[in-house]
Short mmCIF file of C-alpha atoms in Angstrom, two decimals:
data_model
loop_
_atom_site.label_atom_id
_atom_site.label_comp_id
_atom_site.label_asym_id
_atom_site.label_seq_id
_atom_site.Cartn_x
_atom_site.Cartn_y
_atom_site.Cartn_z
CA GLU A 21 -44.55 84.31 -1.00
CA VAL A 22 -42.13 81.50 -1.77
CA GLN A 23 -43.85 78.13 -1.93
CA LEU A 24 -42.29 74.73 -2.55
CA ILE A 25 -44.41 71.60 -2.77
CA GLU A 26 -42.91 68.13 -3.01
CA SER A 27 -44.76 65.10 -4.33
CA GLY A 28 -44.09 61.52 -5.34
CA GLY A 29 -43.18 60.01 -2.00
CA ASP A 30 -44.13 56.35 -1.61
CA LEU A 31 -43.25 52.94 -0.23
CA VAL A 32 -40.78 51.13 -2.48
CA LYS A 33 -38.81 47.91 -2.21
CA PRO A 34 -35.02 47.86 -1.93
CA GLY A 35 -33.48 48.08 -5.38
CA GLY A 36 -36.50 49.93 -6.74
CA SER A 37 -36.88 53.39 -8.23
CA LEU A 38 -38.90 56.48 -7.46
CA ARG A 39 -39.14 60.01 -8.81
CA LEU A 40 -39.85 62.99 -6.59
CA SER A 41 -41.11 66.30 -7.90
CA CYS A 42 -40.96 69.79 -6.46
CA ILE A 43 -43.09 72.62 -7.83
CA ALA A 44 -42.04 76.15 -7.00
CA SER A 45 -43.87 79.46 -6.94
CA GLY A 46 -43.43 82.97 -5.63
CA PHE A 47 -39.94 83.58 -7.00
CA SER A 48 -37.98 83.50 -10.21
CA PHE A 49 -37.33 79.76 -10.28
CA SER A 50 -35.04 79.79 -13.32
CA ASN A 51 -32.60 82.08 -11.50
CA VAL A 52 -32.23 79.99 -8.36
CA TRP A 53 -30.06 76.98 -7.58
CA MET A 54 -32.15 74.23 -6.00
CA ASN A 55 -31.42 71.46 -3.53
CA TRP A 56 -32.78 68.27 -2.06
CA VAL A 57 -32.24 67.66 1.64
CA ARG A 58 -33.48 64.61 3.49
CA GLN A 59 -34.21 63.90 7.11
CA SER A 60 -34.44 60.59 8.87
CA PRO A 61 -34.62 59.68 12.55
CA GLY A 62 -31.39 57.75 12.32
CA LYS A 63 -29.25 60.13 10.30
CA GLY A 64 -30.78 63.52 10.96
CA LEU A 65 -30.56 66.15 8.22
CA GLU A 66 -28.54 65.18 5.17
CA TRP A 67 -27.90 67.15 2.00
CA VAL A 68 -28.67 65.05 -1.08
CA GLY A 69 -27.70 67.26 -3.98
CA ARG A 70 -28.15 70.51 -5.83
CA ILE A 71 -28.77 71.70 -9.37
CA LYS A 72 -27.57 75.03 -10.64
CA THR A 73 -29.41 77.34 -13.01
CA ARG A 74 -29.30 76.97 -16.78
CA HIS A 75 -27.20 80.15 -16.79
CA ASP A 76 -24.66 78.30 -14.64
CA GLY A 77 -24.80 75.21 -16.82
CA ALA A 78 -27.55 73.37 -14.90
CA THR A 79 -24.76 71.28 -13.41
CA THR A 80 -25.38 69.01 -10.48
CA ASP A 81 -23.52 68.04 -7.32
CA TYR A 82 -24.40 65.08 -5.12
CA ALA A 83 -23.60 63.77 -1.71
CA ALA A 84 -21.33 60.73 -1.72
CA ALA A 85 -24.10 58.54 -0.30
CA VAL A 86 -26.31 58.99 -3.37
CA LYS A 87 -23.86 59.72 -6.19
CA GLY A 88 -24.40 57.39 -9.10
CA ARG A 89 -27.87 56.38 -7.90
CA PHE A 90 -29.77 59.68 -7.76
CA THR A 91 -30.22 62.20 -10.58
CA MET A 92 -31.55 65.73 -10.28
CA SER A 93 -33.12 67.68 -13.13
CA ARG A 94 -35.21 70.80 -13.60
CA ASP A 95 -37.79 72.13 -16.02
CA ASP A 96 -37.79 75.91 -15.78
CA SER A 97 -40.80 76.18 -18.12
CA LYS A 98 -42.87 74.40 -15.46
CA ASN A 99 -41.07 75.69 -12.35
CA MET A 100 -40.35 72.07 -11.49
CA MET A 101 -37.42 70.18 -10.07
CA TYR A 102 -37.09 66.40 -10.00
CA LEU A 103 -35.16 63.78 -8.10
CA GLN A 104 -34.85 60.41 -9.83
CA MET A 105 -33.87 57.81 -7.26
CA ASP A 106 -32.64 54.42 -8.48
CA SER A 107 -31.18 51.39 -6.70
CA LEU A 108 -32.90 52.50 -3.53
CA LYS A 109 -31.62 51.21 -0.20
CA VAL A 110 -33.28 50.89 3.19
CA GLU A 111 -31.07 53.71 4.42
CA ASP A 112 -32.61 56.07 1.84
CA THR A 113 -35.80 56.06 3.91
CA ALA A 114 -36.42 59.68 4.86
CA LEU A 115 -38.52 62.79 4.46
CA TYR A 116 -37.20 64.53 1.35
CA TYR A 117 -37.31 68.32 1.25
CA CYS A 118 -36.70 70.54 -1.71
CA ALA A 119 -35.01 73.78 -0.75
CA THR A 120 -33.84 76.93 -2.45
CA ASP A 121 -30.20 77.82 -2.40
CA PHE A 122 -29.23 80.84 -0.36
CA SER A 123 -25.88 82.52 -0.95
CA THR A 124 -24.48 79.31 -2.54
CA ALA A 125 -23.89 77.58 0.75
CA TYR A 126 -27.19 77.47 2.61
CA PHE A 127 -30.89 76.67 2.29
CA GLY A 128 -33.25 79.63 2.28
CA SER A 129 -36.76 78.24 1.75
CA TRP A 130 -38.01 74.70 2.26
CA GLY A 131 -41.02 72.67 1.26
CA GLN A 132 -42.92 70.46 3.67
CA GLY A 133 -41.33 67.26 2.44
CA ALA A 134 -42.20 64.00 0.68
CA LEU A 135 -41.89 60.75 2.60
CA VAL A 136 -39.93 57.95 0.98
CA THR A 137 -39.95 54.56 2.67
CA VAL A 138 -37.70 51.79 1.38
CA SER A 139 -38.70 48.46 2.84
CA SER A 140 -39.35 44.91 1.74
CA GLU B 9 -15.36 65.38 5.09
CA ILE B 10 -16.15 67.71 7.97
CA VAL B 11 -18.17 66.25 10.82
CA LEU B 12 -20.16 68.57 13.09
CA THR B 13 -20.98 67.81 16.70
CA GLN B 14 -23.44 69.83 18.76
CA SER B 15 -23.71 70.18 22.50
CA PRO B 16 -25.57 69.78 24.62
CA GLY B 17 -27.99 67.31 23.11
CA THR B 18 -30.82 68.81 25.12
CA LEU B 19 -31.01 72.14 26.91
CA SER B 20 -33.80 72.58 29.45
CA LEU B 21 -34.45 76.22 30.19
CA SER B 22 -37.25 78.57 31.22
CA PRO B 23 -38.65 81.45 29.16
CA GLY B 24 -36.54 84.56 29.67
CA GLU B 25 -33.34 82.60 30.23
CA ARG B 26 -30.28 82.69 28.00
CA ALA B 27 -29.49 79.71 25.77
CA THR B 28 -25.98 78.94 24.57
CA LEU B 29 -25.64 76.23 21.93
CA SER B 30 -22.32 74.90 20.69
CA CYS B 31 -21.29 73.50 17.31
CA ARG B 32 -17.84 72.03 16.85
CA ALA B 33 -16.32 70.99 13.51
CA SER B 34 -13.80 68.19 13.00
CA GLN B 35 -11.70 70.56 10.92
CA SER B 36 -11.68 74.26 10.22
CA VAL B 37 -14.76 75.58 8.43
CA SER B 38 -13.49 77.60 5.49
CA GLY B 39 -14.84 81.08 4.87
CA ARG B 40 -16.98 80.91 8.00
CA TYR B 41 -19.52 78.95 5.95
CA LEU B 42 -21.55 78.03 8.99
CA ALA B 43 -25.31 78.40 9.43
CA TRP B 44 -27.90 77.78 12.11
CA TYR B 45 -31.43 76.50 11.55
CA GLN B 46 -34.45 76.18 13.81
CA GLN B 47 -36.91 73.32 13.42
CA LYS B 48 -40.23 72.95 15.19
CA PRO B 49 -42.25 69.70 15.26
CA GLY B 50 -43.95 68.99 11.95
CA GLN B 51 -42.18 71.85 10.20
CA ALA B 52 -39.24 72.18 7.89
CA PRO B 53 -36.04 73.77 9.19
CA ARG B 54 -35.80 77.56 9.02
CA LEU B 55 -32.56 79.42 8.32
CA LEU B 56 -31.70 81.81 11.15
CA ILE B 57 -28.04 82.73 10.78
CA TYR B 58 -25.46 82.32 8.03
CA GLY B 59 -21.82 83.23 7.65
CA ALA B 60 -21.51 82.26 11.32
CA SER B 61 -22.94 85.57 12.56
CA THR B 62 -25.29 87.22 10.03
CA ARG B 63 -28.97 87.10 10.90
CA LEU B 64 -31.39 86.47 8.06
CA THR B 65 -33.79 89.37 7.48
CA GLY B 66 -36.69 89.12 9.89
CA ILE B 67 -34.90 87.03 12.52
CA PRO B 68 -35.17 88.69 15.96
CA ASP B 69 -31.99 90.18 17.36
CA ARG B 70 -32.19 87.95 20.44
CA PHE B 71 -30.58 85.35 18.15
CA SER B 72 -26.85 85.82 17.61
CA GLY B 73 -24.09 83.67 16.19
CA SER B 74 -20.38 83.76 16.77
CA GLY B 75 -17.23 81.76 16.26
CA SER B 76 -14.71 80.77 13.62
CA GLY B 77 -12.41 77.92 12.73
CA THR B 78 -13.84 74.87 14.47
CA ASP B 79 -15.94 76.38 17.27
CA PHE B 80 -19.23 78.16 16.79
CA THR B 81 -21.98 79.31 19.11
CA LEU B 82 -25.63 80.23 18.77
CA THR B 83 -26.93 82.38 21.58
CA ILE B 84 -30.56 83.19 22.29
CA SER B 85 -30.39 86.07 24.74
CA ARG B 86 -33.86 85.72 26.28
CA LEU B 87 -35.94 82.70 25.36
CA GLU B 88 -39.44 83.38 24.12
CA PRO B 89 -42.08 80.59 24.14
CA GLU B 90 -41.78 80.22 20.37
CA ASP B 91 -38.02 79.56 20.60
CA PHE B 92 -38.38 76.09 22.08
CA ALA B 93 -37.33 73.90 19.18
CA VAL B 94 -34.43 71.92 17.76
CA TYR B 95 -31.44 73.86 16.42
CA TYR B 96 -29.03 72.55 13.79
CA CYS B 97 -25.73 73.89 12.59
CA GLN B 98 -24.65 73.35 8.99
CA GLN B 99 -21.37 73.87 7.20
CA TYR B 100 -20.45 74.20 3.52
CA ASP B 101 -17.24 73.31 1.76
CA ALA B 102 -16.89 74.57 -1.80
CA SER B 103 -14.32 72.22 -3.22
CA PRO B 104 -15.62 69.67 -3.81
CA PRO B 105 -19.08 70.81 -2.80
CA SER B 106 -20.12 69.14 0.42
CA ILE B 107 -22.58 70.09 3.08
CA ALA B 108 -22.97 68.64 6.54
CA PHE B 109 -25.40 69.17 9.36
CA GLY B 110 -24.88 68.68 13.05
CA PRO B 111 -27.12 66.27 14.98
CA GLY B 112 -29.06 69.09 16.62
CA THR B 113 -29.67 70.55 20.07
CA LYS B 114 -33.16 70.43 21.47
CA VAL B 115 -34.13 73.42 23.58
CA ASP B 116 -37.08 72.46 25.72
CA ILE B 117 -39.06 74.04 28.49
CA LYS B 118 -37.83 73.36 31.99
#
């Protein structure tokens, strides 16, 4: 059974930093592209970014709203994915889900989310 | 950047009725890269349909998707009690990679 568990959510001040983690189990993590998707009451569901497999260069793509501030990485030896969030803004407040890629364009399995609150 | 709109915002129906949900894109969705997700309170979204009309394995056949270009539809032929939820459409554009979700349609019990 696929399982994704996010951690690291917290309350942080505007301009601060936070790192989220996602641990995966139940599938061959190293062979799967991974994503972060966030959800907030004001903006609904919003794709944050994705990281490809090492075989595909472990390259990353980001949504315009977070490009240059957020960085995704993965450690296949630990079945872990990370989201480093810098220069956080109030509008980054959301529940952050990690999700597996499905057929390049979609999200097949999701975690339960990590809550990030950016507030002074 | 493609913007998705969904209508209606809320659909109030009774079990056994047919639900028709609409998703409209601001420009043509290439390759029919359009998906539908279901989300229940306190849960993560669940992928139901991708490629506009292909059901994920295990999704009941009362769920069907159709459409192309800018207009897409999710139909639930006969609502079961567990189908009352919020439904989101999502599109993908490969170059450059961008993904957008619609604002959702809530299907609630009348």
